[in-house]
Amino acid sequence: MRIGILAAMQQEVSILKENMSLTKVTSANNCKFFFGKLNDINIVVNQSGIGKVAATIGVATLLEKYQSNIIINIGSAGAFSANLNPSDIVIGSKLCYHDVNMTGFGYKMGKMAGQPLVFSSDQELVRLAKRASSQIETHVMEGLICTGDTFVCNTKHRKFIQKYFPSAVAVEMEGAAVAQTCHQFNVPFIVVRVISDVANHNSAENFKKLLPDTIPKILSEVTIEILKLMKVSMHSKKP
């Protein structure tokens, strides 16, 4: 069993890498992959780069080249829900694209031809992520996360997305691409985000404030807790 852990930015995995027992570092497809153990579970961590294509390449490499059995995608997001504030945790039980438009062919906004409109995270991993997040001293929400190759930082763009996806709780730049890749590989996945901003004109400034310390700290804590629970779950299933 090997768990692939992917984040877009180096800062998002910095503390996690400090906590793992590193055994080797390799490069593939212009990305670095960090192998080791955490809570006696074999993991490989990838800092993929920002955006949908970078995330897809990272996940595909984790799955095909490095035989990961489960994908945990961690990172930051902008809040859409009024019940979310910076440093809160969002568990993406559902993921969709906000920047796919094939409505001219009769598809709903966000739906790519041949793909589901909404991708669903593995329900057992959602359950474990919720339990793990409850150990962190912050608010936790589960729901739909929208993905697109845009850093949403103005009210007009935010309202445009919310018009088509009124139930969305957060927005970011990789989750649905991770979800689609795992869906096509038939591999279970979970997407976990820490809220960095509220997707308005102050987003970039707020994001920069939380990125160096707060975001990596919370992401590391949640991921470590998820792995602890996965270890317990795996042992309980042994005959």
GROMACS .gro file of N, CA and C in nm, residues 27-192:
model
  498
   27SER      N    1   1.290   1.241  -0.953
   27SER     CA    2   1.228   1.338  -1.044
   27SER      C    3   1.164   1.266  -1.161
   28ALA      N    4   1.048   1.314  -1.201
   28ALA     CA    5   0.979   1.260  -1.318
   28ALA      C    6   0.887   1.368  -1.373
   29ASN      N    7   0.887   1.382  -1.505
   29ASN     CA    8   0.800   1.480  -1.571
   29ASN      C    9   0.818   1.620  -1.513
   30ASN      N   10   0.944   1.654  -1.486
   30ASN     CA   11   0.981   1.786  -1.432
   30ASN      C   12   0.920   1.815  -1.295
   31CYS      N   13   0.891   1.709  -1.219
   31CYS     CA   14   0.841   1.723  -1.082
   31CYS      C   15   0.927   1.640  -0.988
   32LYS      N   16   0.936   1.681  -0.863
   32LYS     CA   17   1.006   1.603  -0.762
   32LYS      C   18   0.906   1.522  -0.680
   33PHE      N   19   0.948   1.401  -0.643
   33PHE     CA   20   0.865   1.310  -0.565
   33PHE      C   21   0.946   1.265  -0.443
   34PHE      N   22   0.887   1.282  -0.326
   34PHE     CA   23   0.955   1.254  -0.199
   34PHE      C   24   0.896   1.128  -0.137
   35PHE      N   25   0.977   1.023  -0.126
   35PHE     CA   26   0.932   0.894  -0.075
   35PHE      C   27   0.971   0.879   0.071
   36GLY      N   28   0.887   0.810   0.146
   36GLY     CA   29   0.919   0.784   0.285
   36GLY      C   30   0.803   0.723   0.359
   37LYS      N   31   0.806   0.734   0.491
   37LYS     CA   32   0.700   0.679   0.575
   37LYS      C   33   0.651   0.785   0.672
   38LEU      N   34   0.523   0.775   0.703
   38LEU     CA   35   0.461   0.859   0.804
   38LEU      C   36   0.357   0.774   0.873
   39ASN      N   37   0.368   0.762   1.005
   39ASN     CA   38   0.280   0.671   1.080
   39ASN      C   39   0.288   0.528   1.027
   40ASP      N   40   0.408   0.488   0.986
   40ASP     CA   41   0.434   0.353   0.933
   40ASP      C   42   0.357   0.323   0.805
   41ILE      N   43   0.316   0.425   0.735
   41ILE     CA   44   0.250   0.408   0.606
   41ILE      C   45   0.343   0.461   0.497
   42ASN      N   46   0.358   0.384   0.389
   42ASN     CA   47   0.440   0.428   0.277
   42ASN      C   48   0.370   0.542   0.203
   43ILE      N   49   0.440   0.654   0.190
   43ILE     CA   50   0.382   0.768   0.119
   43ILE      C   51   0.481   0.821   0.016
   44VAL      N   52   0.427   0.890  -0.084
   44VAL     CA   53   0.509   0.965  -0.178
   44VAL      C   54   0.441   1.100  -0.196
   45VAL      N   55   0.518   1.205  -0.173
   45VAL     CA   56   0.465   1.342  -0.175
   45VAL      C   57   0.512   1.412  -0.302
   46ASN      N   58   0.418   1.477  -0.370
   46ASN     CA   59   0.450   1.551  -0.492
   46ASN      C   60   0.401   1.695  -0.482
   47GLN      N   61   0.490   1.787  -0.512
   47GLN     CA   62   0.452   1.927  -0.528
   47GLN      C   63   0.441   1.949  -0.678
   48SER      N   64   0.317   1.949  -0.727
   48SER     CA   65   0.291   1.937  -0.871
   48SER      C   66   0.308   2.066  -0.949
   49GLY      N   67   0.285   2.181  -0.882
   49GLY     CA   68   0.270   2.306  -0.954
   49GLY      C   69   0.123   2.344  -0.957
   50ILE      N   70   0.096   2.469  -0.990
   50ILE     CA   71  -0.039   2.524  -0.980
   50ILE      C   72  -0.120   2.497  -1.107
   51GLY      N   73  -0.248   2.465  -1.090
   51GLY     CA   74  -0.340   2.454  -1.203
   51GLY      C   75  -0.376   2.311  -1.239
   52LYS      N   76  -0.473   2.301  -1.329
   52LYS     CA   77  -0.533   2.171  -1.362
   52LYS      C   78  -0.436   2.078  -1.435
   53VAL      N   79  -0.362   2.131  -1.532
   53VAL     CA   80  -0.271   2.045  -1.608
   53VAL      C   81  -0.158   1.994  -1.519
   54ALA      N   82  -0.101   2.083  -1.438
   54ALA     CA   83   0.007   2.042  -1.347
   54ALA      C   84  -0.040   1.935  -1.251
   55ALA      N   85  -0.161   1.953  -1.197
   55ALA     CA   86  -0.216   1.854  -1.103
   55ALA      C   87  -0.239   1.720  -1.172
   56THR      N   88  -0.290   1.724  -1.294
   56THR     CA   89  -0.316   1.600  -1.368
   56THR      C   90  -0.187   1.524  -1.393
   57ILE      N   91  -0.082   1.595  -1.434
   57ILE     CA   92   0.048   1.530  -1.456
   57ILE      C   93   0.100   1.469  -1.327
   58GLY      N   94   0.088   1.544  -1.217
   58GLY     CA   95   0.135   1.493  -1.089
   58GLY      C   96   0.061   1.368  -1.045
   59VAL      N   97  -0.071   1.370  -1.055
   59VAL     CA   98  -0.150   1.253  -1.014
   59VAL      C   99  -0.123   1.134  -1.104
   60ALA      N  100  -0.121   1.157  -1.235
   60ALA     CA  101  -0.096   1.046  -1.328
   60ALA      C  102   0.040   0.981  -1.301
   61THR      N  103   0.139   1.062  -1.268
   61THR     CA  104   0.272   1.007  -1.236
   61THR      C  105   0.269   0.929  -1.105
   62LEU      N  106   0.200   0.982  -1.005
   62LEU     CA  107   0.185   0.910  -0.877
   62LEU      C  108   0.118   0.774  -0.898
   63LEU      N  109   0.024   0.769  -0.991
   63LEU     CA  110  -0.052   0.645  -1.012
   63LEU      C  111   0.021   0.547  -1.103
   64GLU      N  112   0.067   0.594  -1.218
   64GLU     CA  113   0.125   0.504  -1.317
   64GLU      C  114   0.270   0.468  -1.286
   65LYS      N  115   0.352   0.567  -1.258
   65LYS     CA  116   0.495   0.540  -1.238
   65LYS      C  117   0.526   0.491  -1.098
   66TYR      N  118   0.454   0.545  -0.998
   66TYR     CA  119   0.488   0.514  -0.860
   66TYR      C  120   0.382   0.433  -0.787
   67GLN      N  121   0.285   0.380  -0.861
   67GLN     CA  122   0.188   0.281  -0.811
   67GLN      C  123   0.120   0.321  -0.679
   68SER      N  124   0.077   0.444  -0.670
   68SER     CA  125   0.002   0.486  -0.551
   68SER      C  126  -0.138   0.424  -0.555
   69ASN      N  127  -0.186   0.381  -0.440
   69ASN     CA  128  -0.317   0.315  -0.430
   69ASN      C  129  -0.429   0.411  -0.392
   70ILE      N  130  -0.393   0.521  -0.330
   70ILE     CA  131  -0.489   0.622  -0.285
   70ILE      C  132  -0.424   0.759  -0.306
   71ILE      N  133  -0.504   0.858  -0.342
   71ILE     CA  134  -0.453   0.994  -0.358
   71ILE      C  135  -0.518   1.086  -0.255
   72ILE      N  136  -0.433   1.160  -0.184
   72ILE     CA  137  -0.479   1.266  -0.094
   72ILE      C  138  -0.429   1.397  -0.153
   73ASN      N  139  -0.521   1.482  -0.194
   73ASN     CA  140  -0.485   1.612  -0.250
   73ASN      C  141  -0.510   1.721  -0.145
   74ILE      N  142  -0.403   1.790  -0.106
   74ILE     CA  143  -0.414   1.893  -0.003
   74ILE      C  144  -0.376   2.029  -0.063
   75GLY      N  145  -0.425   2.136  -0.001
   75GLY     CA  146  -0.392   2.268  -0.051
   75GLY      C  147  -0.480   2.375   0.011
   76SER      N  148  -0.489   2.487  -0.057
   76SER     CA  149  -0.566   2.601  -0.008
   76SER      C  150  -0.682   2.631  -0.102
   77ALA      N  151  -0.776   2.711  -0.053
   77ALA     CA  152  -0.895   2.745  -0.132
   77ALA      C  153  -0.953   2.877  -0.085
   78GLY      N  154  -1.031   2.938  -0.173
   78GLY     CA  155  -1.107   3.057  -0.137
   78GLY      C  156  -1.247   3.017  -0.095
   79ALA      N  157  -1.298   3.080   0.009
   79ALA     CA  158  -1.430   3.045   0.062
   79ALA      C  159  -1.541   3.106  -0.022
   80PHE      N  160  -1.644   3.027  -0.049
   80PHE     CA  161  -1.769   3.076  -0.105
   80PHE      C  162  -1.877   3.079   0.002
   81SER      N  163  -1.876   2.978   0.089
   81SER     CA  164  -1.975   2.971   0.196
   81SER      C  165  -1.952   3.083   0.298
   82ALA      N  166  -2.062   3.146   0.340
   82ALA     CA  167  -2.053   3.250   0.442
   82ALA      C  168  -2.013   3.193   0.577
   83ASN      N  169  -2.021   3.061   0.591
   83ASN     CA  170  -1.985   2.995   0.717
   83ASN      C  171  -1.838   2.958   0.725
   84LEU      N  172  -1.761   2.997   0.625
   84LEU     CA  173  -1.618   2.965   0.622
   84LEU      C  174  -1.534   3.091   0.636
   85ASN      N  175  -1.426   3.078   0.710
   85ASN     CA  176  -1.331   3.187   0.731
   85ASN      C  177  -1.189   3.136   0.709
   86PRO      N  178  -1.093   3.226   0.688
   86PRO     CA  179  -0.954   3.182   0.674
   86PRO      C  180  -0.910   3.094   0.790
   87SER      N  181  -0.837   2.988   0.756
   87SER     CA  182  -0.786   2.883   0.846
   87SER      C  183  -0.886   2.771   0.871
   88ASP      N  184  -1.010   2.785   0.822
   88ASP     CA  185  -1.105   2.674   0.832
   88ASP      C  186  -1.068   2.564   0.733
   89ILE      N  187  -1.122   2.445   0.755
   89ILE     CA  188  -1.094   2.329   0.670
   89ILE      C  189  -1.217   2.294   0.587
   90VAL      N  190  -1.195   2.267   0.459
   90VAL     CA  191  -1.301   2.219   0.371
   90VAL      C  192  -1.263   2.082   0.317
   91ILE      N  193  -1.355   1.988   0.328
   91ILE     CA  194  -1.337   1.854   0.272
   91ILE      C  195  -1.422   1.846   0.146
   92GLY      N  196  -1.355   1.828   0.034
   92GLY     CA  197  -1.426   1.824  -0.094
   92GLY      C  198  -1.488   1.688  -0.120
   93SER      N  199  -1.610   1.671  -0.073
   93SER     CA  200  -1.680   1.546  -0.101
   93SER      C  201  -1.727   1.540  -0.246
   94LYS      N  202  -1.744   1.658  -0.307
   94LYS     CA  203  -1.781   1.671  -0.448
   94LYS      C  204  -1.689   1.774  -0.512
   95LEU      N  205  -1.653   1.751  -0.638
   95LEU     CA  206  -1.566   1.842  -0.712
   95LEU      C  207  -1.623   1.865  -0.851
   96CYS      N  208  -1.612   1.989  -0.901
   96CYS     CA  209  -1.654   2.017  -1.038
   96CYS      C  210  -1.570   2.131  -1.096
   97TYR      N  211  -1.576   2.146  -1.229
   97TYR     CA  212  -1.507   2.256  -1.296
   97TYR      C  213  -1.600   2.376  -1.309
   98HIS      N  214  -1.548   2.495  -1.282
   98HIS     CA  215  -1.630   2.614  -1.307
   98HIS      C  216  -1.593   2.683  -1.438
   99ASP      N  217  -1.486   2.637  -1.503
   99ASP     CA  218  -1.441   2.704  -1.625
   99ASP      C  219  -1.452   2.617  -1.750
  100VAL      N  220  -1.532   2.512  -1.744
  100VAL     CA  221  -1.560   2.430  -1.862
  100VAL      C  222  -1.695   2.474  -1.918
  101ASN      N  223  -1.698   2.510  -2.045
  101ASN     CA  224  -1.823   2.558  -2.106
  101ASN      C  225  -1.846   2.490  -2.239
  102MET      N  226  -1.929   2.387  -2.238
  102MET     CA  227  -1.973   2.319  -2.360
  102MET      C  228  -2.124   2.330  -2.374
  103THR      N  229  -2.177   2.442  -2.324
  103THR     CA  230  -2.323   2.463  -2.328
  103THR      C  231  -2.375   2.472  -2.471
  104GLY      N  232  -2.288   2.509  -2.565
  104GLY     CA  233  -2.329   2.515  -2.705
  104GLY      C  234  -2.369   2.380  -2.761
  105PHE      N  235  -2.326   2.273  -2.695
  105PHE     CA  236  -2.362   2.137  -2.737
  105PHE      C  237  -2.470   2.078  -2.646
  106GLY      N  238  -2.528   2.161  -2.562
  106GLY     CA  239  -2.637   2.114  -2.477
  106GLY      C  240  -2.595   2.062  -2.341
  107TYR      N  241  -2.466   2.073  -2.310
  107TYR     CA  242  -2.419   2.028  -2.179
  107TYR      C  243  -2.440   2.137  -2.074
  108LYS      N  244  -2.452   2.096  -1.949
  108LYS     CA  245  -2.460   2.193  -1.841
  108LYS      C  246  -2.325   2.261  -1.823
  109MET      N  247  -2.330   2.383  -1.772
  109MET     CA  248  -2.207   2.456  -1.743
  109MET      C  249  -2.121   2.374  -1.647
  110GLY      N  250  -1.993   2.358  -1.681
  110GLY     CA  251  -1.901   2.282  -1.598
  110GLY      C  252  -1.881   2.139  -1.641
  111LYS      N  253  -1.966   2.089  -1.729
  111LYS     CA  254  -1.957   1.948  -1.769
  111LYS      C  255  -1.872   1.931  -1.894
  112MET      N  256  -1.771   1.847  -1.884
  112MET     CA  257  -1.690   1.810  -1.998
  112MET      C  258  -1.753   1.689  -2.066
  113ALA      N  259  -1.757   1.689  -2.198
  113ALA     CA  260  -1.815   1.576  -2.271
  113ALA      C  261  -1.748   1.446  -2.229
  114GLY      N  262  -1.829   1.346  -2.201
  114GLY     CA  263  -1.777   1.215  -2.163
  114GLY      C  264  -1.741   1.201  -2.018
  115GLN      N  265  -1.762   1.307  -1.940
  115GLN     CA  266  -1.728   1.304  -1.797
  115GLN      C  267  -1.851   1.343  -1.714
  116PRO      N  268  -1.855   1.299  -1.589
  116PRO     CA  269  -1.965   1.344  -1.502
  116PRO      C  270  -1.954   1.494  -1.475
  117LEU      N  271  -2.067   1.556  -1.447
  117LEU     CA  272  -2.065   1.698  -1.409
  117LEU      C  273  -1.992   1.717  -1.277
  118VAL      N  274  -2.016   1.625  -1.185
  118VAL     CA  275  -1.958   1.632  -1.051
  118VAL      C  276  -1.885   1.502  -1.020
  119PHE      N  277  -1.764   1.513  -0.969
  119PHE     CA  278  -1.685   1.396  -0.928
  119PHE      C  279  -1.697   1.380  -0.777
  120SER      N  280  -1.710   1.256  -0.731
  120SER     CA  281  -1.730   1.229  -0.588
  120SER      C  282  -1.605   1.168  -0.527
  121SER      N  283  -1.562   1.223  -0.416
  121SER     CA  284  -1.452   1.164  -0.340
  121SER      C  285  -1.497   1.032  -0.279
  122ASP      N  286  -1.401   0.946  -0.249
  122ASP     CA  287  -1.430   0.819  -0.184
  122ASP      C  288  -1.495   0.843  -0.048
  123GLN      N  289  -1.610   0.779  -0.026
  123GLN     CA  290  -1.688   0.809   0.095
  123GLN      C  291  -1.617   0.768   0.224
  124GLU      N  292  -1.540   0.660   0.220
  124GLU     CA  293  -1.465   0.620   0.339
  124GLU      C  294  -1.355   0.722   0.369
  125LEU      N  295  -1.291   0.773   0.265
  125LEU     CA  296  -1.188   0.875   0.285
  125LEU      C  297  -1.249   1.006   0.333
  126VAL      N  298  -1.369   1.038   0.286
  126VAL     CA  299  -1.440   1.157   0.337
  126VAL      C  300  -1.465   1.142   0.486
  127ARG      N  301  -1.510   1.023   0.525
  127ARG     CA  302  -1.538   0.996   0.667
  127ARG      C  303  -1.411   1.011   0.751
  128LEU      N  304  -1.301   0.954   0.703
  128LEU     CA  305  -1.175   0.964   0.776
  128LEU      C  306  -1.125   1.108   0.782
  129ALA      N  307  -1.141   1.180   0.672
  129ALA     CA  308  -1.096   1.320   0.669
  129ALA      C  309  -1.177   1.406   0.765
  130LYS      N  310  -1.306   1.379   0.776
  130LYS     CA  311  -1.390   1.454   0.870
  130LYS      C  312  -1.348   1.425   1.013
  131ARG      N  313  -1.322   1.299   1.044
  131ARG     CA  314  -1.276   1.263   1.178
  131ARG      C  315  -1.140   1.325   1.208
  132ALA      N  316  -1.051   1.320   1.109
  132ALA     CA  317  -0.917   1.376   1.128
  132ALA      C  318  -0.925   1.527   1.149
  133SER      N  319  -1.007   1.594   1.070
  133SER     CA  320  -1.019   1.740   1.080
  133SER      C  321  -1.080   1.783   1.212
  134SER      N  322  -1.164   1.698   1.270
  134SER     CA  323  -1.227   1.732   1.397
  134SER      C  324  -1.126   1.741   1.511
  135GLN      N  325  -1.005   1.686   1.488
  135GLN     CA  326  -0.900   1.692   1.589
  135GLN      C  327  -0.826   1.826   1.586
  136ILE      N  328  -0.850   1.904   1.481
  136ILE     CA  329  -0.783   2.033   1.466
  136ILE      C  330  -0.874   2.143   1.521
  137GLU      N  331  -0.816   2.240   1.586
  137GLU     CA  332  -0.895   2.347   1.647
  137GLU      C  333  -0.935   2.452   1.543
  138THR      N  334  -1.027   2.413   1.456
  138THR     CA  335  -1.080   2.505   1.356
  138THR      C  336  -1.213   2.450   1.305
  139HIS      N  337  -1.288   2.533   1.236
  139HIS     CA  338  -1.418   2.492   1.181
  139HIS      C  339  -1.396   2.402   1.059
  140VAL      N  340  -1.480   2.301   1.044
  140VAL     CA  341  -1.469   2.206   0.933
  140VAL      C  342  -1.601   2.202   0.857
  141MET      N  343  -1.592   2.204   0.725
  141MET     CA  344  -1.711   2.193   0.641
  141MET      C  345  -1.685   2.094   0.528
  142GLU      N  346  -1.788   2.020   0.492
  142GLU     CA  347  -1.782   1.927   0.379
  142GLU      C  348  -1.873   1.978   0.269
  143GLY      N  349  -1.833   1.961   0.143
  143GLY     CA  350  -1.922   2.005   0.036
  143GLY      C  351  -1.856   2.010  -0.100
  144LEU      N  352  -1.922   2.083  -0.191
  144LEU     CA  353  -1.877   2.095  -0.330
  144LEU      C  354  -1.769   2.202  -0.342
  145ILE      N  355  -1.657   2.163  -0.404
  145ILE     CA  356  -1.549   2.256  -0.435
  145ILE      C  357  -1.543   2.273  -0.587
  146CYS      N  358  -1.536   2.398  -0.632
  146CYS     CA  359  -1.524   2.429  -0.775
  146CYS      C  360  -1.378   2.455  -0.810
  147THR      N  361  -1.339   2.409  -0.929
  147THR     CA  362  -1.201   2.420  -0.975
  147THR      C  363  -1.194   2.492  -1.109
  148GLY      N  364  -1.093   2.576  -1.124
  148GLY     CA  365  -1.067   2.640  -1.252
  148GLY      C  366  -0.929   2.702  -1.254
  149ASP      N  367  -0.879   2.731  -1.373
  149ASP     CA  368  -0.746   2.790  -1.386
  149ASP      C  369  -0.750   2.941  -1.367
  150THR      N  370  -0.811   2.983  -1.258
  150THR     CA  371  -0.821   3.125  -1.223
  150THR      C  372  -0.812   3.140  -1.072
  151PHE      N  373  -0.732   3.236  -1.026
  151PHE     CA  374  -0.734   3.273  -0.884
  151PHE      C  375  -0.846   3.374  -0.868
  152VAL      N  376  -0.956   3.332  -0.809
  152VAL     CA  377  -1.076   3.415  -0.799
  152VAL      C  378  -1.054   3.524  -0.694
  153CYS      N  379  -1.051   3.648  -0.740
  153CYS     CA  380  -1.019   3.758  -0.649
  153CYS      C  381  -1.103   3.883  -0.676
  154ASN      N  382  -1.223   3.862  -0.732
  154ASN     CA  383  -1.315   3.974  -0.744
  154ASN      C  384  -1.458   3.925  -0.736
  155THR      N  385  -1.545   4.012  -0.690
  155THR     CA  386  -1.684   3.975  -0.664
  155THR      C  387  -1.758   3.935  -0.791
  156LYS      N  388  -1.728   4.000  -0.902
  156LYS     CA  389  -1.796   3.970  -1.028
  156LYS      C  390  -1.772   3.825  -1.070
  157HIS      N  391  -1.648   3.781  -1.065
  157HIS     CA  392  -1.616   3.643  -1.104
  157HIS      C  393  -1.677   3.545  -1.005
  158ARG      N  394  -1.669   3.579  -0.879
  158ARG     CA  395  -1.727   3.494  -0.775
  158ARG      C  396  -1.877   3.474  -0.799
  159LYS      N  397  -1.949   3.583  -0.826
  159LYS     CA  398  -2.094   3.574  -0.849
  159LYS      C  399  -2.126   3.494  -0.975
  160PHE      N  400  -2.040   3.504  -1.077
  160PHE     CA  401  -2.060   3.427  -1.199
  160PHE      C  402  -2.055   3.277  -1.169
  161ILE      N  403  -1.955   3.236  -1.092
  161ILE     CA  404  -1.943   3.095  -1.056
  161ILE      C  405  -2.060   3.051  -0.970
  162GLN      N  406  -2.097   3.132  -0.873
  162GLN     CA  407  -2.207   3.097  -0.783
  162GLN      C  408  -2.341   3.090  -0.854
  163LYS      N  409  -2.354   3.162  -0.964
  163LYS     CA  410  -2.477   3.155  -1.044
  163LYS      C  411  -2.501   3.013  -1.094
  164TYR      N  412  -2.395   2.947  -1.138
  164TYR     CA  413  -2.407   2.811  -1.193
  164TYR      C  414  -2.387   2.703  -1.087
  165PHE      N  415  -2.318   2.736  -0.979
  165PHE     CA  416  -2.290   2.637  -0.874
  165PHE      C  417  -2.324   2.697  -0.738
  166PRO      N  418  -2.453   2.719  -0.712
  166PRO     CA  419  -2.494   2.786  -0.587
  166PRO      C  420  -2.460   2.709  -0.460
  167SER      N  421  -2.439   2.578  -0.472
  167SER     CA  422  -2.408   2.499  -0.352
  167SER      C  423  -2.259   2.490  -0.324
  168ALA      N  424  -2.176   2.550  -0.410
  168ALA     CA  425  -2.031   2.543  -0.390
  168ALA      C  426  -1.990   2.612  -0.260
  169VAL      N  427  -1.903   2.547  -0.185
  169VAL     CA  428  -1.856   2.605  -0.058
  169VAL      C  429  -1.719   2.670  -0.072
  170ALA      N  430  -1.644   2.633  -0.178
  170ALA     CA  431  -1.509   2.689  -0.194
  170ALA      C  432  -1.464   2.677  -0.340
  171VAL      N  433  -1.359   2.750  -0.373
  171VAL     CA  434  -1.306   2.751  -0.509
  171VAL      C  435  -1.153   2.743  -0.503
  172GLU      N  436  -1.094   2.668  -0.597
  172GLU     CA  437  -0.949   2.654  -0.604
  172GLU      C  438  -0.909   2.614  -0.745
  173MET      N  439  -0.786   2.561  -0.763
  173MET     CA  440  -0.733   2.547  -0.898
  173MET      C  441  -0.687   2.407  -0.938
  174GLU      N  442  -0.707   2.305  -0.854
  174GLU     CA  443  -0.659   2.170  -0.888
  174GLU      C  444  -0.757   2.057  -0.860
  175GLY      N  445  -0.844   2.070  -0.763
  175GLY     CA  446  -0.920   1.957  -0.710
  175GLY      C  447  -0.996   1.874  -0.811
  176ALA      N  448  -1.071   1.938  -0.900
  176ALA     CA  449  -1.151   1.862  -0.997
  176ALA      C  450  -1.063   1.788  -1.097
  177ALA      N  451  -0.946   1.845  -1.129
  177ALA     CA  452  -0.853   1.776  -1.218
  177ALA      C  453  -0.798   1.651  -1.151
  178VAL      N  454  -0.766   1.661  -1.023
  178VAL     CA  455  -0.725   1.544  -0.945
  178VAL      C  456  -0.838   1.441  -0.945
  179ALA      N  457  -0.959   1.489  -0.922
  179ALA     CA  458  -1.075   1.400  -0.915
  179ALA      C  459  -1.099   1.329  -1.048
  180GLN      N  460  -1.093   1.402  -1.159
  180GLN     CA  461  -1.115   1.340  -1.289
  180GLN      C  462  -1.009   1.236  -1.320
  181THR      N  463  -0.884   1.267  -1.290
  181THR     CA  464  -0.775   1.172  -1.316
  181THR      C  465  -0.794   1.045  -1.234
  182CYS      N  466  -0.826   1.060  -1.106
  182CYS     CA  467  -0.849   0.943  -1.021
  182CYS      C  468  -0.973   0.866  -1.066
  183HIS      N  469  -1.075   0.937  -1.110
  183HIS     CA  470  -1.197   0.875  -1.162
  183HIS      C  471  -1.164   0.785  -1.281
  184GLN      N  472  -1.081   0.836  -1.372
  184GLN     CA  473  -1.048   0.758  -1.491
  184GLN      C  474  -0.953   0.643  -1.461
  185PHE      N  475  -0.870   0.658  -1.358
  185PHE     CA  476  -0.782   0.549  -1.315
  185PHE      C  477  -0.852   0.455  -1.218
  186ASN      N  478  -0.974   0.490  -1.177
  186ASN     CA  479  -1.051   0.410  -1.081
  186ASN      C  480  -0.975   0.393  -0.949
  187VAL      N  481  -0.922   0.504  -0.899
  187VAL     CA  482  -0.844   0.506  -0.775
  187VAL      C  483  -0.914   0.598  -0.675
  188PRO      N  484  -0.931   0.555  -0.550
  188PRO     CA  485  -0.997   0.641  -0.450
  188PRO      C  486  -0.913   0.764  -0.417
  189PHE      N  487  -0.983   0.874  -0.388
  189PHE     CA  488  -0.915   1.000  -0.359
  189PHE      C  489  -0.995   1.083  -0.260
  190ILE      N  490  -0.927   1.180  -0.202
  190ILE     CA  491  -0.991   1.279  -0.116
  190ILE      C  492  -0.921   1.413  -0.139
  191VAL      N  493  -0.999   1.520  -0.135
  191VAL     CA  494  -0.946   1.656  -0.151
  191VAL      C  495  -0.971   1.733  -0.022
  192VAL      N  496  -0.865   1.786   0.036
  192VAL     CA  497  -0.875   1.862   0.162
  192VAL      C  498  -0.813   2.000   0.140
   0.00000   0.00000   0.00000
